[in-house]
CSV table of C-alpha atoms and ligand atoms in Angstrom, one decimal:
chain,number,residue,atom,x,y,z
A,1,UNK,CA,24.7,-69.9,-194.7
A,2,UNK,CA,21.2,-71.2,-194.3
A,3,UNK,CA,18.5,-69.5,-196.3
A,4,UNK,CA,16.2,-66.8,-194.9
A,5,UNK,CA,13.2,-68.2,-192.8
A,6,UNK,CA,10.1,-66.3,-194.0
A,7,UNK,CA,7.5,-65.1,-191.6
A,8,UNK,CA,5.0,-67.5,-193.2
A,9,UNK,CA,5.1,-70.2,-195.9
A,10,UNK,CA,2.0,-72.1,-197.4
A,11,UNK,CA,1.9,-75.8,-196.9
A,12,UNK,CA,1.1,-77.2,-200.4
A,13,UNK,CA,1.6,-80.9,-201.1
A,14,UNK,CA,1.2,-83.2,-204.1
A,15,UNK,CA,-2.5,-83.7,-203.2
A,16,UNK,CA,-3.2,-80.0,-203.7
A,17,UNK,CA,-1.2,-79.9,-206.9
A,18,UNK,CA,-3.0,-83.0,-208.3
A,19,UNK,CA,-6.4,-81.6,-207.3
A,20,UNK,CA,-5.8,-78.2,-209.0
A,21,UNK,CA,-4.5,-79.9,-212.2
A,22,UNK,CA,-7.7,-82.1,-212.2
A,23,UNK,CA,-9.9,-79.0,-211.8
A,24,UNK,CA,-8.0,-77.3,-214.6
A,25,UNK,CA,-8.6,-80.3,-216.9
A,26,UNK,CA,-12.4,-80.3,-216.0
A,27,UNK,CA,-14.8,-78.2,-218.0
A,28,UNK,CA,-15.5,-75.8,-215.1
A,29,UNK,CA,-12.7,-73.7,-213.8
A,30,UNK,CA,-15.1,-71.2,-212.1
A,31,UNK,CA,-17.7,-72.0,-209.4
A,32,UNK,CA,-18.9,-75.5,-210.0
A,33,UNK,CA,-19.0,-79.0,-208.5
A,34,UNK,CA,-15.6,-78.7,-206.7
A,35,UNK,CA,-16.7,-75.5,-205.0
A,36,UNK,CA,-19.9,-77.2,-203.9
A,37,UNK,CA,-18.0,-80.2,-202.5
A,38,UNK,CA,-15.7,-77.8,-200.6
A,39,UNK,CA,-18.7,-75.9,-199.2
A,40,UNK,CA,-20.3,-79.2,-198.0
A,41,UNK,CA,-17.0,-80.5,-196.4
A,42,UNK,CA,-16.4,-77.2,-194.7
A,43,UNK,CA,-19.9,-77.0,-193.3
A,44,UNK,CA,-19.5,-80.5,-192.0
A,45,UNK,CA,-16.2,-79.6,-190.3
A,46,UNK,CA,-17.8,-76.7,-188.5
A,47,UNK,CA,-21.1,-78.5,-187.8
A,48,UNK,CA,-24.7,-77.3,-188.0
A,49,UNK,CA,-24.1,-74.5,-190.6
A,50,UNK,CA,-24.3,-73.6,-194.3
A,51,UNK,CA,-21.1,-72.6,-196.0
A,52,UNK,CA,-20.8,-70.1,-198.8
A,53,UNK,CA,-17.5,-70.0,-200.6
A,54,UNK,CA,-16.2,-66.6,-201.7
A,55,UNK,CA,-13.0,-65.2,-203.2
A,56,UNK,CA,-11.7,-63.6,-200.0
A,57,UNK,CA,-12.6,-63.1,-196.4
A,58,UNK,CA,-13.1,-59.4,-197.1
A,59,UNK,CA,-15.8,-60.4,-199.6
A,60,UNK,CA,-17.4,-62.7,-197.0
A,61,UNK,CA,-17.4,-60.0,-194.3
A,62,UNK,CA,-19.0,-57.6,-196.8
A,63,UNK,CA,-21.7,-60.1,-197.8
A,64,UNK,CA,-22.4,-60.9,-194.1
A,65,UNK,CA,-22.8,-57.2,-193.2
A,66,UNK,CA,-25.0,-56.7,-196.3
A,67,UNK,CA,-27.1,-59.7,-195.5
A,68,UNK,CA,-27.9,-58.5,-191.9
A,69,UNK,CA,-29.0,-55.2,-193.3
A,70,UNK,CA,-26.1,-52.8,-192.4
A,71,UNK,CA,-26.6,-49.5,-194.2
A,72,UNK,CA,-26.0,-45.8,-194.1
A,73,UNK,CA,-26.3,-44.3,-190.6
A,74,UNK,CA,-25.7,-47.5,-188.8
A,75,UNK,CA,-22.8,-48.1,-186.4
A,76,UNK,CA,-20.9,-51.4,-186.1
A,77,UNK,CA,-18.7,-51.9,-183.1
A,78,UNK,CA,-15.4,-53.6,-183.7
A,79,UNK,CA,-11.8,-53.8,-182.5
A,80,UNK,CA,-9.0,-51.4,-183.4
A,81,UNK,CA,-6.5,-54.3,-183.1
A,82,UNK,CA,-7.2,-55.9,-186.5
A,83,UNK,CA,-6.5,-55.7,-190.2
A,84,UNK,CA,-8.3,-53.0,-192.1
A,85,UNK,CA,-10.6,-55.5,-193.9
A,86,UNK,CA,-12.6,-56.0,-190.7
A,87,UNK,CA,-13.7,-52.4,-190.7
A,88,UNK,CA,-13.6,-51.3,-194.3
A,89,UNK,CA,-16.6,-53.5,-195.3
A,90,UNK,CA,-18.7,-51.4,-192.9
A,91,UNK,CA,-17.7,-48.3,-194.9
A,92,UNK,CA,-18.6,-50.1,-198.2
A,93,UNK,CA,-22.2,-50.1,-196.9
A,94,UNK,CA,-22.1,-46.4,-195.9
A,95,UNK,CA,-22.1,-47.3,-192.2
A,96,UNK,CA,-19.6,-46.3,-189.5
A,97,UNK,CA,-17.3,-48.6,-187.6
A,98,UNK,CA,-17.0,-47.7,-183.9
A,99,UNK,CA,-13.6,-48.8,-182.7
A,100,UNK,CA,-13.0,-50.1,-179.2
A,101,UNK,CA,-9.8,-51.1,-177.5
A,102,UNK,CA,-8.6,-54.7,-177.0
A,103,UNK,CA,-7.9,-56.6,-173.9
A,104,UNK,CA,-4.3,-56.1,-172.8
A,105,UNK,CA,-3.7,-59.9,-172.3
A,106,UNK,CA,-5.6,-61.6,-175.2
A,107,UNK,CA,-5.5,-58.7,-177.7
A,108,UNK,CA,-9.2,-59.6,-178.4
A,109,UNK,CA,-11.9,-57.0,-178.3
A,110,UNK,CA,-12.7,-56.1,-174.7
A,111,UNK,CA,-16.4,-57.0,-173.9
A,112,UNK,CA,-16.7,-54.3,-171.2
A,113,UNK,CA,-15.7,-51.6,-173.8
A,114,UNK,CA,-18.3,-53.0,-176.3
A,115,UNK,CA,-21.2,-52.2,-174.0
A,116,UNK,CA,-19.9,-48.6,-173.4
A,117,UNK,CA,-19.8,-48.0,-177.1
A,118,UNK,CA,-23.4,-49.0,-177.8
A,119,UNK,CA,-25.6,-46.1,-179.1
A,120,UNK,CA,-29.1,-46.0,-180.6
A,121,UNK,CA,-27.5,-46.3,-184.1
A,122,UNK,CA,-25.5,-49.5,-183.2
A,123,UNK,CA,-26.7,-52.5,-185.3
A,124,UNK,CA,-23.9,-55.1,-185.0
A,125,UNK,CA,-20.6,-56.1,-183.5
A,126,UNK,CA,-17.7,-57.6,-185.6
A,127,UNK,CA,-15.3,-59.6,-183.4
A,128,UNK,CA,-11.9,-60.9,-184.4
A,129,UNK,CA,-10.4,-64.0,-182.9
A,130,UNK,CA,-7.0,-62.5,-182.8
A,131,UNK,CA,-4.1,-64.9,-183.7
A,132,UNK,CA,-6.5,-67.9,-183.5
A,133,UNK,CA,-7.5,-67.4,-179.8
A,134,UNK,CA,-11.3,-67.2,-179.4
A,135,UNK,CA,-12.8,-64.0,-178.0
A,136,UNK,CA,-14.8,-64.5,-174.8
A,137,UNK,CA,-18.0,-65.0,-176.7
A,138,UNK,CA,-20.5,-65.5,-173.8
A,139,UNK,CA,-20.5,-61.9,-172.5
A,140,UNK,CA,-20.4,-60.6,-176.1
A,141,UNK,CA,-23.5,-62.6,-177.0
A,142,UNK,CA,-25.2,-61.4,-173.8
A,143,UNK,CA,-24.5,-57.8,-174.6
A,144,UNK,CA,-25.7,-58.3,-178.2
A,145,UNK,CA,-29.0,-59.8,-177.0
A,146,UNK,CA,-29.5,-57.1,-174.4
A,147,UNK,CA,-29.2,-54.4,-177.1
A,148,UNK,CA,-30.7,-56.3,-180.1
A,149,UNK,CA,-27.4,-56.4,-182.0
A,150,UNK,CA,-26.2,-58.9,-184.6
A,151,UNK,CA,-22.7,-60.5,-184.3
A,152,UNK,CA,-20.3,-61.2,-187.2
A,153,UNK,CA,-17.2,-63.2,-186.4
A,154,UNK,CA,-14.0,-62.4,-188.4
A,155,UNK,CA,-12.4,-65.9,-188.1
A,156,UNK,CA,-9.6,-65.2,-190.6
A,157,UNK,CA,-7.2,-66.5,-187.9
A,158,UNK,CA,-9.5,-69.0,-186.3
A,159,UNK,CA,-9.4,-72.4,-188.1
A,160,UNK,CA,-9.5,-74.6,-186.1
A,161,UNK,CA,-10.4,-72.7,-182.9
A,162,UNK,CA,-12.9,-73.7,-180.2
A,163,UNK,CA,-14.7,-71.8,-177.5
A,164,UNK,CA,-16.0,-73.7,-174.5
A,165,UNK,CA,-15.7,-76.9,-176.6
A,166,UNK,CA,-17.5,-75.7,-179.7
A,167,UNK,CA,-16.0,-74.9,-183.1
A,168,UNK,CA,-15.8,-71.2,-183.8
A,169,UNK,CA,-18.4,-70.9,-186.6
A,170,UNK,CA,-21.0,-73.0,-184.8
A,171,UNK,CA,-21.8,-70.4,-182.1
A,172,UNK,CA,-25.1,-68.4,-181.9
A,173,UNK,CA,-24.0,-65.5,-184.1
A,174,UNK,CA,-25.2,-64.2,-187.5
A,175,UNK,CA,-22.2,-65.3,-189.5
A,176,UNK,CA,-18.5,-66.3,-189.3
A,177,UNK,CA,-16.0,-65.7,-192.0
A,178,UNK,CA,-12.7,-67.5,-192.7
A,179,UNK,CA,-9.8,-66.4,-194.9
A,180,UNK,CA,-7.8,-68.7,-197.2
A,181,UNK,CA,-5.3,-66.0,-198.1
A,182,UNK,CA,-1.7,-67.4,-198.7
A,183,UNK,CA,-0.5,-66.9,-195.2
A,184,UNK,CA,-3.5,-68.3,-193.3
A,185,UNK,CA,-4.0,-71.7,-191.7
A,186,UNK,CA,-5.9,-73.1,-194.8
A,187,UNK,CA,-4.9,-71.7,-198.1
A,188,UNK,CA,-6.4,-71.4,-201.6
A,189,UNK,CA,-4.2,-68.5,-202.7
A,190,UNK,CA,-7.1,-66.1,-202.4
A,191,UNK,CA,-10.4,-67.3,-200.9
A,192,UNK,CA,-12.7,-67.3,-198.0
A,193,UNK,CA,-15.8,-69.0,-196.5
A,194,UNK,CA,-18.9,-67.5,-194.9
A,195,UNK,CA,-20.7,-69.9,-192.6
A,196,UNK,CA,-24.0,-69.3,-190.9
A,197,UNK,CA,-26.8,-71.1,-189.1
A,198,UNK,CA,-29.3,-68.8,-190.6
A,199,UNK,CA,-30.7,-70.0,-194.0
A,200,UNK,CA,-31.8,-66.5,-195.0
A,201,UNK,CA,-28.3,-65.1,-194.5
A,202,UNK,CA,-26.9,-68.0,-196.5
A,203,UNK,CA,-29.4,-67.4,-199.3
A,204,UNK,CA,-28.7,-63.7,-199.5
A,205,UNK,CA,-24.9,-64.2,-199.5
A,206,UNK,CA,-25.2,-66.8,-202.3
A,207,UNK,CA,-27.3,-64.3,-204.4
A,208,UNK,CA,-25.0,-61.3,-203.7
A,209,UNK,CA,-21.8,-63.1,-204.2
A,210,UNK,CA,-22.7,-63.5,-207.9
A,211,UNK,CA,-24.3,-60.4,-209.4
A,212,UNK,CA,-27.6,-60.7,-207.5
A,213,UNK,CA,-28.5,-63.7,-209.6
A,214,UNK,CA,-31.2,-65.8,-207.9
A,215,UNK,CA,-29.5,-69.1,-208.5
A,216,UNK,CA,-25.9,-70.4,-208.5
A,217,UNK,CA,-24.4,-70.6,-212.0
A,218,UNK,CA,-23.8,-74.3,-211.3
A,219,UNK,CA,-27.5,-75.0,-210.6
A,220,UNK,CA,-28.5,-72.9,-213.5
A,221,UNK,CA,-26.4,-74.9,-215.9
A,222,UNK,CA,-27.2,-78.3,-214.5
A,223,UNK,CA,-30.9,-78.2,-213.5
A,224,UNK,CA,-33.2,-80.0,-216.0
A,225,UNK,CA,-35.3,-77.1,-217.1
A,226,UNK,CA,-34.7,-73.4,-218.0
A,227,UNK,CA,-31.0,-73.8,-218.3
A,228,UNK,CA,-30.7,-70.3,-219.7
A,229,UNK,CA,-33.2,-68.4,-217.6
A,230,UNK,CA,-32.1,-66.3,-214.6
A,231,UNK,CA,-33.3,-63.4,-212.6
A,232,UNK,CA,-31.4,-60.4,-211.2
A,233,UNK,CA,-32.9,-59.5,-207.8
A,234,UNK,CA,-30.3,-57.0,-206.5
A,235,UNK,CA,-27.1,-55.2,-207.7
A,236,UNK,CA,-24.8,-58.0,-206.5
A,237,UNK,CA,-21.0,-58.4,-206.4
A,238,UNK,CA,-18.5,-60.7,-208.1
A,239,UNK,CA,-17.3,-62.6,-205.1
A,240,UNK,CA,-17.6,-66.3,-206.1
A,241,UNK,CA,-14.8,-68.8,-205.5
A,242,UNK,CA,-13.3,-70.7,-208.5
A,243,UNK,CA,-13.2,-74.5,-208.7
A,244,UNK,CA,-9.4,-74.2,-209.2
A,245,UNK,CA,-9.2,-72.5,-205.7
A,246,UNK,CA,-11.7,-74.9,-204.1
A,247,UNK,CA,-9.7,-77.9,-205.4
A,248,UNK,CA,-6.7,-76.6,-203.4
A,249,UNK,CA,-9.0,-76.1,-200.4
A,250,UNK,CA,-10.4,-79.7,-200.2
A,251,UNK,CA,-7.1,-81.5,-199.4
A,252,UNK,CA,-6.1,-78.6,-197.1
A,253,UNK,CA,-9.3,-79.1,-195.2
A,254,UNK,CA,-8.6,-82.9,-194.9
A,255,UNK,CA,-5.2,-82.1,-193.4
A,256,UNK,CA,-6.5,-79.4,-191.1
A,257,UNK,CA,-5.9,-81.2,-187.9
A,258,UNK,CA,-2.5,-82.5,-189.0
A,259,UNK,CA,-1.4,-79.0,-189.9
A,260,UNK,CA,-2.8,-77.6,-186.6
A,261,UNK,CA,-0.8,-80.2,-184.6
A,262,UNK,CA,2.4,-79.0,-186.2
A,263,UNK,CA,1.7,-75.4,-185.4
A,264,UNK,CA,0.6,-76.3,-181.9
A,265,UNK,CA,3.9,-78.2,-181.3
A,266,UNK,CA,5.9,-75.2,-182.5
A,267,UNK,CA,3.9,-72.9,-180.1
A,268,UNK,CA,4.7,-75.3,-177.3
A,269,UNK,CA,8.4,-75.3,-178.2
A,270,UNK,CA,8.5,-71.5,-178.3
A,271,UNK,CA,6.6,-71.2,-174.9
A,272,UNK,CA,9.3,-73.4,-173.3
A,273,UNK,CA,12.3,-71.8,-175.0
A,274,UNK,CA,11.2,-68.2,-174.3
A,275,UNK,CA,9.8,-68.7,-170.7
A,276,UNK,CA,12.8,-67.1,-169.0
A,277,UNK,CA,13.3,-64.3,-171.5
A,278,UNK,CA,12.1,-60.7,-171.0
A,279,UNK,CA,9.1,-61.3,-173.2
A,280,UNK,CA,5.3,-61.4,-172.7
A,281,UNK,CA,4.2,-64.7,-174.4
A,282,UNK,CA,0.9,-65.1,-176.2
A,283,UNK,CA,-2.2,-65.8,-174.1
A,284,UNK,CA,-3.5,-69.4,-174.1
A,285,UNK,CA,-7.2,-70.5,-174.2
A,286,UNK,CA,-9.1,-72.0,-171.3
A,287,UNK,CA,-8.1,-75.6,-170.6
A,288,UNK,CA,-9.7,-78.0,-173.2
A,289,UNK,CA,-10.0,-75.3,-175.9
A,290,UNK,CA,-8.1,-75.1,-179.1
A,291,UNK,CA,-5.9,-72.1,-180.2
A,292,UNK,CA,-5.5,-72.2,-184.0
A,293,UNK,CA,-1.9,-70.7,-183.6
A,294,UNK,CA,-2.2,-68.7,-186.8
A,295,UNK,CA,0.1,-66.1,-185.1
A,296,UNK,CA,2.6,-66.4,-182.3
A,297,UNK,CA,2.9,-62.8,-181.0
A,298,UNK,CA,5.5,-62.0,-178.3
A,299,UNK,CA,5.7,-58.6,-176.6
A,300,UNK,CA,8.9,-57.0,-175.5
A,301,UNK,CA,9.0,-56.1,-171.8
A,302,UNK,CA,10.4,-52.7,-170.5
A,303,UNK,CA,13.6,-54.5,-169.6
A,304,UNK,CA,14.2,-55.9,-173.1
A,305,UNK,CA,17.5,-54.5,-174.3
A,306,UNK,CA,16.1,-53.1,-177.5
A,307,UNK,CA,12.9,-51.7,-178.9
A,308,UNK,CA,10.5,-53.5,-181.2
A,309,UNK,CA,12.0,-52.3,-184.5
A,310,UNK,CA,15.5,-53.2,-183.2
A,311,UNK,CA,14.3,-56.7,-182.3
A,312,UNK,CA,12.9,-57.2,-185.8
A,313,UNK,CA,16.1,-55.9,-187.4
A,314,UNK,CA,18.2,-58.2,-185.2
A,315,UNK,CA,16.0,-61.2,-186.2
A,316,UNK,CA,16.4,-60.3,-189.9
A,317,UNK,CA,20.2,-60.1,-189.5
A,318,UNK,CA,20.0,-63.6,-188.1
A,319,UNK,CA,18.0,-64.7,-191.2
A,320,UNK,CA,14.5,-64.8,-189.5
A,321,UNK,CA,11.6,-62.8,-191.0
A,322,UNK,CA,9.2,-61.4,-188.4
A,323,UNK,CA,6.0,-59.3,-188.8
A,324,UNK,CA,3.8,-57.0,-186.6
A,325,UNK,CA,0.1,-57.7,-186.0
A,326,UNK,CA,-1.3,-55.1,-186.2
A,327,UNK,CA,-0.6,-51.5,-186.8
A,328,UNK,CA,-3.9,-50.7,-185.0
A,329,UNK,CA,-6.6,-49.0,-187.1
A,330,UNK,CA,-6.7,-46.0,-184.9
A,331,UNK,CA,-3.1,-45.2,-186.0
A,332,UNK,CA,-3.8,-45.6,-189.7
A,333,UNK,CA,-4.3,-42.2,-191.5
A,334,UNK,CA,-7.7,-43.0,-193.0
A,335,UNK,CA,-9.4,-44.2,-189.8
A,336,UNK,CA,-7.5,-41.8,-187.5
A,337,UNK,CA,-8.5,-38.7,-189.5
A,338,UNK,CA,-12.1,-39.8,-190.4
A,339,UNK,CA,-13.1,-40.6,-186.8
A,340,UNK,CA,-10.6,-38.3,-185.0
A,341,UNK,CA,-9.1,-41.2,-183.1
A,342,UNK,CA,-6.3,-40.7,-180.5
A,343,UNK,CA,-3.8,-43.2,-179.3
A,344,UNK,CA,-4.7,-42.5,-175.6
A,345,UNK,CA,-8.3,-43.7,-176.3
A,346,UNK,CA,-6.9,-47.2,-177.1
A,347,UNK,CA,-4.2,-47.7,-174.4
A,348,UNK,CA,-4.0,-51.5,-174.6
A,349,UNK,CA,-3.8,-51.7,-178.4
A,350,UNK,CA,-1.4,-48.7,-178.6
A,351,UNK,CA,0.9,-50.3,-176.0
A,352,UNK,CA,0.7,-53.8,-177.6
A,353,UNK,CA,1.6,-52.3,-181.0
A,354,UNK,CA,4.7,-50.7,-179.6
A,355,UNK,CA,5.9,-54.1,-178.2
A,356,UNK,CA,4.5,-56.8,-180.5
A,357,UNK,CA,6.5,-59.0,-182.8
A,358,UNK,CA,5.0,-62.0,-184.7
A,359,UNK,CA,7.6,-64.8,-184.8
A,360,UNK,CA,7.5,-67.2,-187.8
A,361,UNK,CA,5.1,-70.2,-187.1
A,362,UNK,CA,4.0,-72.3,-190.0
A,363,UNK,CA,3.4,-76.1,-190.4
A,364,UNK,CA,6.1,-76.6,-193.0
A,365,UNK,CA,8.8,-75.3,-190.6
A,366,UNK,CA,11.6,-77.8,-190.2
A,367,UNK,CA,13.1,-78.6,-186.8
A,368,UNK,CA,16.3,-76.9,-188.0
A,369,UNK,CA,14.4,-73.7,-188.8
A,370,UNK,CA,12.5,-73.9,-185.5
A,371,UNK,CA,15.8,-74.1,-183.7
A,372,UNK,CA,17.2,-71.2,-185.7
A,373,UNK,CA,14.2,-69.1,-184.7
A,374,UNK,CA,14.6,-70.0,-181.0
A,375,UNK,CA,18.4,-69.5,-181.0
A,376,UNK,CA,18.0,-66.1,-182.7
A,377,UNK,CA,15.5,-64.9,-180.1
A,378,UNK,CA,17.7,-66.2,-177.3
A,379,UNK,CA,20.9,-64.7,-178.6
A,380,UNK,CA,19.2,-61.3,-179.4
A,381,UNK,CA,17.9,-61.1,-175.8
A,382,UNK,CA,21.3,-62.1,-174.3
A,383,UNK,CA,20.9,-65.8,-173.5
A,384,UNK,CA,23.2,-68.0,-175.6
B,401,PLP,C1,-6.4,-61.8,-193.6
B,401,PLP,C2,-7.4,-61.1,-192.8
B,401,PLP,C3,-8.6,-60.6,-193.4
B,401,PLP,C4,-8.8,-60.6,-194.9
B,401,PLP,O1,-8.7,-61.8,-195.5
B,401,PLP,P1,-8.7,-61.9,-197.1
B,401,PLP,O2,-9.1,-63.3,-197.4
B,401,PLP,O3,-7.3,-61.5,-197.5
B,401,PLP,O4,-9.7,-60.9,-197.6
B,401,PLP,C5,-9.6,-60.1,-192.6
B,401,PLP,N1,-9.4,-60.0,-191.3
B,401,PLP,C6,-8.3,-60.5,-190.7
B,401,PLP,C7,-8.2,-60.4,-189.2
B,401,PLP,C8,-7.3,-61.0,-191.4
B,401,PLP,O5,-6.2,-61.4,-190.8
């Protein structure tokens, strides 16, 4: 019996192990020269931005929302079809998320519904590039300009993703945040990166990620004068990335395109193998654009011989781990009760949730594992 195929598995090689050991043997451990190198390399990868390394995407989203001035009484429009981190950071600042439905095909936020949700209290929009497929950013940027709103991009799934030929992260928005959580397309265990084209947002995020200190610890300890002096300019947070984590991130970043090619090839294999099955397959980007393929989400059609839970159980019985992205926020007790949200107000997300299954897709998957996943789906849906 072959072993269980997990839903996700990090792709850690000898380079990462060697780099982490080297960082552990250095005198730094916490934020220092390796983190700075990781930031520079990441900024170069995106192009035309500053990068601020943090200990999670949640931290990065919080810092971005704080840096653009979100506060009590403000509203921030976001999608219901996401992980709770996207919206909880709005509550950290005493503001209110306003949830809108997703597009039924892409599962990304529906631009038409954004405009309908704008009120005099609206300050910003947080978009999520679901699964690694870019949101249609042009209309969203147009709506934001028309109403004087800022845009934050939750790019936890979107490395490397492009929109009309440009890397996500390099578009004309306030800030973009990546996650390096263990299941994401680049991993540091826990970690994240805030990128921005706005030097004022970068400066504020750097200050607030470390206690509101006006200079990075690294600069403080290495600049020629006043090694001990620092100033607290705000009640900041403790969101800095460690050099041990950044050491893992650097070789991961160098391999980004290689790892993406492997995920892309798996997505193509799934597309072909599942084409004739009673499944709705994931949406693709416009020709020439890149889907990061963090997730491969299929949806069961009405004629599928079992429901979503039955499908996941059947896959597990065949040794394949699946997941669901997401249980929409409007169905979660906290959000549902606080904002009196009803399933019928989010028909696309509610329907997607009832049908969606995320199939394992990770760069370290062997061809044998890939074939097991494909054969499991085919046999479960009655094609042997
Ligand atoms: C993973 C994820 C996050 C949170 O990332 P962390 O690095 O774990 O804080 C936020 N938004 C989305 C859409 C995610 O998938």
